[in-house]
Amino acid sequence: MTTRLTLRPISAQEHRDFIAGQSSASFLQTPAWASVKADWRSESVGWHEGDTLVGVGLVLYRQLPKVKRYLAYLPEGPVIDWAGDDLAAWLTPLVSHLKSSGAFAVRMGPPVVTRRWSAEQVKAGIADPAVRRLGDVPPLERCQEGARVVAQLHELGWQQQGTEGGFAAGQPQFNFQVPLVAEDGSPRTEADVLAGMNQLWRRNIKKADKSGVEVRRGDAGDLEAFHALYAHTAERDHFTPRPLSYFRTMVDALGAEDPDRIQLWLAHHEGDLVAATIAIRVGTHAWYSYGASSTEKREVRGSNAVQWAMIRHALEAGAAVYDLRGITETLDADDPHVGLIQFKVGTGGQAVEHAGEWDLPLNRAIYKAFQVYLARRG
Amino acid sequence: MSLTLTVDGERWRAHLLATATRSPGIVPVAKGNGYGLTLGRLARRAQWLADHAAETGAPLDLLAIGTYDELGEVTSRYHGDVLVMTPWRPFGAALALDEQAAARVVHTVSRPEDLDALRERHPSARFVLEQLTSMRRHGMTRRELEAAAHALGSARSGLRGVALHLPLGTTSHLGEVSRLVNDVVASGLPTRTIYVSHLTHAEMGQLASRYPDFTIRPRIGTDLWLGDRGALRVTATVLDVHPVERGDVFGYRGRSAPKSGHIVVVSGGTAHGIGLEAPTGDQSLRARAATLARGGMDAAGFVRSPFSIDGKQRLFAEPPHMQASMLFLPSGARTPRVGEQVDVRVRFTATDVDHVVVD
C-alpha cells in the first residue's frame, strides 16, 4: 500500500452506501445492526485513501461497570480489504481512534475463512469414533488468505480468543454454508443444489410438499405469530428466547436499509403454523438467522420446507452463499450439539472455519480485570 | 591402551527399532562425531533401519547430516537420500559436489537469494526451505517464504518441505509450531511436509492430530542413537600406578602431592576431548552452582575428572595430557591394577573414542 489510510467517523448513510457497493459484508457490520444492539453505544467509522472511502466498520462500545472505559467491538468485521499483506496500515488508524474514544481493548472478528470441509468429510468424521473434533479431519482446503490474516494479527500483537468446546461467547468460529455458485463462480441451479442434499433432506422436502405444507414470506404483521412459535421452541429446546421487541427492532431497522435485507418466512399446514424463520441477506451472502418449529405435526417436515424456500429465494436473489451459521467444532457422536451439525450437514454444503475473534488490549490492567469479570460471569 | 566405547549391541539395536517404530516418518540425524559412535557406523545403521522398515512400519528414505563435508562418510554406507542441514550457500563445499552425490542430496535453503542461486546452478536440485524460528539462527520469515513460493510458482519444483529448528524446549513448542505452520499456509508454498526436531512424543502426537493433512517428520539424533544410555559404556585403561608421599613431585608441571596416595595414569586425554568441556546446556541453578564449585576446586589444584574408579569420580592430579590423564587416588582407596578398565563419563558429542566395540 503506497497511500496512507486515514480513519474518521462517517454517517450511517455513507456507511450504508459503501456496503451496498460491496459484494458481501456481515449483517453485523450494517449500521442498522447498531439499533438492534441498543444497549451498546455505536459508531460508524470509515477508512479513507485521500477522499475516497475504501473501508467501513461498525463499532459497538460496551461500557465496563462503573468506569468510563469501553470494549470496542467490531462483530464479523470490519469491512476492509483483508486480502493484502499490510493489515497494519488498516488497523493502526482504527486502534488509535478507538483508544482516543476511551476503549481499553478492541475486539473484532475478521470475516476470513481459514479452513473448509465438505459435508461428506464432516459426515465421515461423525461416523469415525477416533475423530472428536472437526480439526481432526483433514480439511478440503486451508485458505492462504485466512492464514495470512492470522499470521499478521499475531505479528501485530492481537490475541485470539479461545473457542474450545461449545460456542464461544462471541460470534461462532465454525459455520455451515451452502455454496450457491459453482467453483467457476457461475450460479448453481435449484436442481443442482437439491441434488447436493442428502437423501433425508430431499425426501423431507418432497414429503412437506405432498402433505400440503405452504411456505410464504411474511411481513411485520406476522412477527407476533413467529414469536409465539419461537417462544414455544425455546421452551422445548431449553434456550432463553429473546423478547418480541428485539425482533421488532431488528425487522424495522434492517428492513429500512433494503426491502430484502430481512425476511420472515412461515410454513403452514392446513392453517397451522408449523415452522417459521428469519433470513437475512447482504449482497451475495444470505443467512438463515432464527428458526422456530411446532412440536405437533413434525411429520409434515415444515422445517425442511421453509429452509428450501429460503435457499430458493437466495438463489433467485443472486446470492453466492447460503449460510446456516454456527456449528460447534465437536464431531463426537455422543455430544448433544452433534444433532444440529447433522441437520445442517444434510444440506450438502461445507463446514467453514473463520479466523475467530481477536482482542487487542490497549490498557492491560483494565483488560485483565475485564477477563476476570467475564470468567466469573461464566 | 585406549578409550573404548562398548555398545550392548542387542539392547542398542532394539532401542533403535523401537524408536523408529514410535516415530513414523523419522529422519535419523548423523552429524559431527557421529554422537561418539562415528558417522560411518551411524550411516550403516540408518541403512539397517531402512532395511527393517517392514518390521518398524517406518519407511526410512532420508538421512540428515550436518554439513556437505560429511557427505563422503555416509553416502557409501547409506543408500537413500541425504538431507544436509547446514543451509546451502553459494560458496564452500556445497559447490564441490560430484554429480553422483549431488543426485542424492536434499539441500536446506534458508535465504531467498540462495534459492535462486541454487536453482540456477542445479535446475533439478531438491531442497527444503528452512523457516526462521525463535532460535533465530538460519531461516526465512513468513514474507520470505511467500517470496520463495512466488519464485517457485505452481510448476513442479524440487521443494521437499519446510524445515524448522526449534530451540531446546523449556516449555511446550506447540504454540510456536502452530504459528509457524500457519505461516507456511499463509505463504502459499505447495508443500504439506514439515521437518521438526526436539519435539516430545506427546507434542508430535498433538501436531499430527491438529494437522491431519500435513506430514510432520521428526529429525531425531540424540534420542535415537543415545536414547538408551544403559546400552553404552565408555571405559579407559589403567596404564600405570605410582605410590606418592605428601610433597613428592610429579607430572609435566612438577606439582607436588598434597598427601599420600597413588598417581593413576589412564588412557584418554585432550585428543579424545577429555577435560575439554562443552557447555551442557543445563541452565538450572544447581548446574550453575556445580560449575562454580568446579572452578573452586580448579583454583585449589583439584579438578574433578570424568574417570571413576569403583564408582567414585576421581580428581585429576594435573590437567589431562594429549592421550593420557593422571589421576590422584588418596591412600585408603583400592588401587586399581594396570590393564584394568575404569568408567568414563563423557559428552558423546564432544568425545572421540579410539574404539567402538559393538557386542
XYZ file of C-alpha atoms in Angstrom, chain B residues 43-213:
171
model
C 25.139 -44.315 8.254
C 25.377 -48.126 8.131
C 22.894 -48.363 10.971
C 20.498 -45.999 9.184
C 20.656 -48.306 6.171
C 19.967 -51.215 8.519
C 16.918 -49.340 9.859
C 15.774 -48.733 6.285
C 16.146 -52.449 5.594
C 13.968 -53.192 8.639
C 11.169 -50.850 7.566
C 8.722 -53.723 7.272
C 9.350 -54.509 10.922
C 9.115 -50.944 12.252
C 6.426 -49.708 9.895
C 8.595 -46.606 9.459
C 9.963 -46.404 5.922
C 13.242 -44.560 6.066
C 14.079 -42.630 2.921
C 16.159 -39.787 4.271
C 19.212 -39.403 6.485
C 20.055 -35.956 7.834
C 23.687 -34.893 8.155
C 25.260 -31.684 9.377
C 27.492 -30.463 6.580
C 28.428 -31.056 2.961
C 31.861 -32.193 4.151
C 30.223 -35.141 5.880
C 28.680 -36.482 2.665
C 31.652 -38.682 1.786
C 31.441 -40.540 5.099
C 27.803 -41.516 4.695
C 26.951 -41.907 1.011
C 28.858 -45.151 0.556
C 27.202 -46.731 3.600
C 23.676 -45.425 3.358
C 21.892 -45.729 0.026
C 18.929 -43.342 0.303
C 18.684 -39.573 0.056
C 20.735 -37.363 2.312
C 19.466 -34.108 3.766
C 22.245 -31.613 4.515
C 21.052 -29.452 7.392
C 23.583 -26.642 7.136
C 21.958 -24.177 4.762
C 23.282 -24.073 1.199
C 25.406 -21.049 0.420
C 26.856 -20.048 -2.935
C 30.345 -20.893 -1.695
C 32.258 -23.655 0.023
C 31.847 -27.416 -0.033
C 28.299 -27.197 -1.377
C 29.697 -26.191 -4.770
C 32.214 -29.016 -4.915
C 29.736 -31.911 -5.019
C 30.391 -34.611 -7.555
C 27.437 -35.496 -9.744
C 26.664 -38.770 -8.030
C 26.487 -37.194 -4.593
C 24.539 -34.217 -5.910
C 21.835 -36.530 -7.230
C 21.209 -37.875 -3.737
C 21.361 -34.641 -1.785
C 18.407 -32.707 -0.444
C 19.642 -29.184 0.284
C 18.495 -26.830 3.005
C 17.831 -23.311 1.722
C 17.468 -20.512 4.250
C 17.677 -17.314 2.183
C 15.577 -16.271 -0.829
C 18.676 -15.316 -2.820
C 20.184 -18.736 -2.210
C 17.079 -20.374 -3.668
C 17.625 -18.508 -6.941
C 21.344 -19.226 -6.956
C 20.891 -22.932 -6.224
C 18.220 -23.371 -8.872
C 20.311 -21.519 -11.390
C 23.230 -23.910 -10.821
C 21.154 -27.056 -10.474
C 17.702 -26.675 -12.010
C 16.739 -30.124 -10.748
C 18.056 -29.622 -7.204
C 15.860 -30.910 -4.398
C 15.598 -28.856 -1.229
C 13.741 -27.997 1.936
C 13.165 -24.375 2.895
C 14.247 -23.519 6.398
C 11.857 -21.318 8.339
C 13.070 -18.813 10.909
C 12.088 -19.862 14.421
C 12.509 -18.184 17.794
C 16.028 -19.596 17.721
C 16.960 -17.023 15.052
C 19.871 -18.945 13.601
C 19.090 -19.572 9.940
C 15.765 -19.384 8.153
C 13.181 -17.435 6.210
C 10.478 -15.197 7.599
C 6.858 -15.565 6.519
C 7.266 -12.923 3.844
C 10.448 -14.531 2.563
C 8.672 -17.876 2.345
C 5.951 -16.150 0.367
C 8.573 -14.692 -1.968
C 10.013 -18.187 -2.359
C 6.536 -19.518 -3.166
C 6.234 -16.897 -5.901
C 9.662 -17.767 -7.258
C 8.778 -21.463 -7.379
C 5.381 -20.924 -8.947
C 2.955 -23.766 -9.292
C 5.219 -25.761 -11.571
C 6.743 -28.952 -10.285
C 9.789 -27.988 -8.333
C 12.375 -29.573 -6.101
C 10.599 -28.438 -2.937
C 10.510 -31.300 -0.432
C 9.126 -29.485 2.574
C 9.794 -26.877 5.211
C 12.333 -27.379 7.991
C 12.176 -25.888 11.485
C 14.976 -25.822 14.006
C 13.384 -25.171 17.346
C 15.244 -24.139 20.457
C 15.633 -26.811 23.114
C 12.332 -26.813 24.904
C 11.760 -25.332 28.283
C 8.016 -25.180 27.732
C 5.794 -26.658 25.043
C 6.725 -25.999 21.427
C 3.161 -26.401 20.193
C 2.254 -22.728 20.219
C 5.285 -21.781 18.168
C 4.932 -24.693 15.762
C 1.249 -23.858 15.186
C 2.161 -20.303 14.287
C 4.957 -21.488 12.015
C 2.718 -23.980 10.221
C 0.097 -21.255 9.802
C 2.851 -19.134 8.220
C 3.582 -21.960 5.767
C -0.093 -21.993 4.768
C -0.046 -18.197 4.519
C 2.995 -18.322 2.246
C 1.137 -20.419 -0.303
C 4.029 -22.880 -0.625
C 2.887 -26.037 -2.411
C 4.005 -28.386 0.360
C 2.440 -30.044 3.375
C 5.604 -31.618 4.773
C 7.292 -30.168 7.859
C 10.596 -31.369 9.303
C 10.975 -30.710 13.022
C 13.271 -31.668 15.849
C 13.205 -31.573 19.641
C 9.503 -32.273 19.967
C 8.372 -34.696 22.607
C 6.478 -37.778 21.560
C 3.294 -36.246 23.016
C 3.839 -33.000 21.108
C 4.304 -34.949 17.865
C 1.011 -36.709 18.524
C -0.819 -33.453 19.153
C 0.638 -31.901 15.996
C -0.346 -34.879 13.886
C -3.896 -34.627 15.166
C -4.058 -30.846 14.712
C -2.649 -31.050 11.176
C -4.043 -34.283 9.756
C -3.390 -33.013 6.232
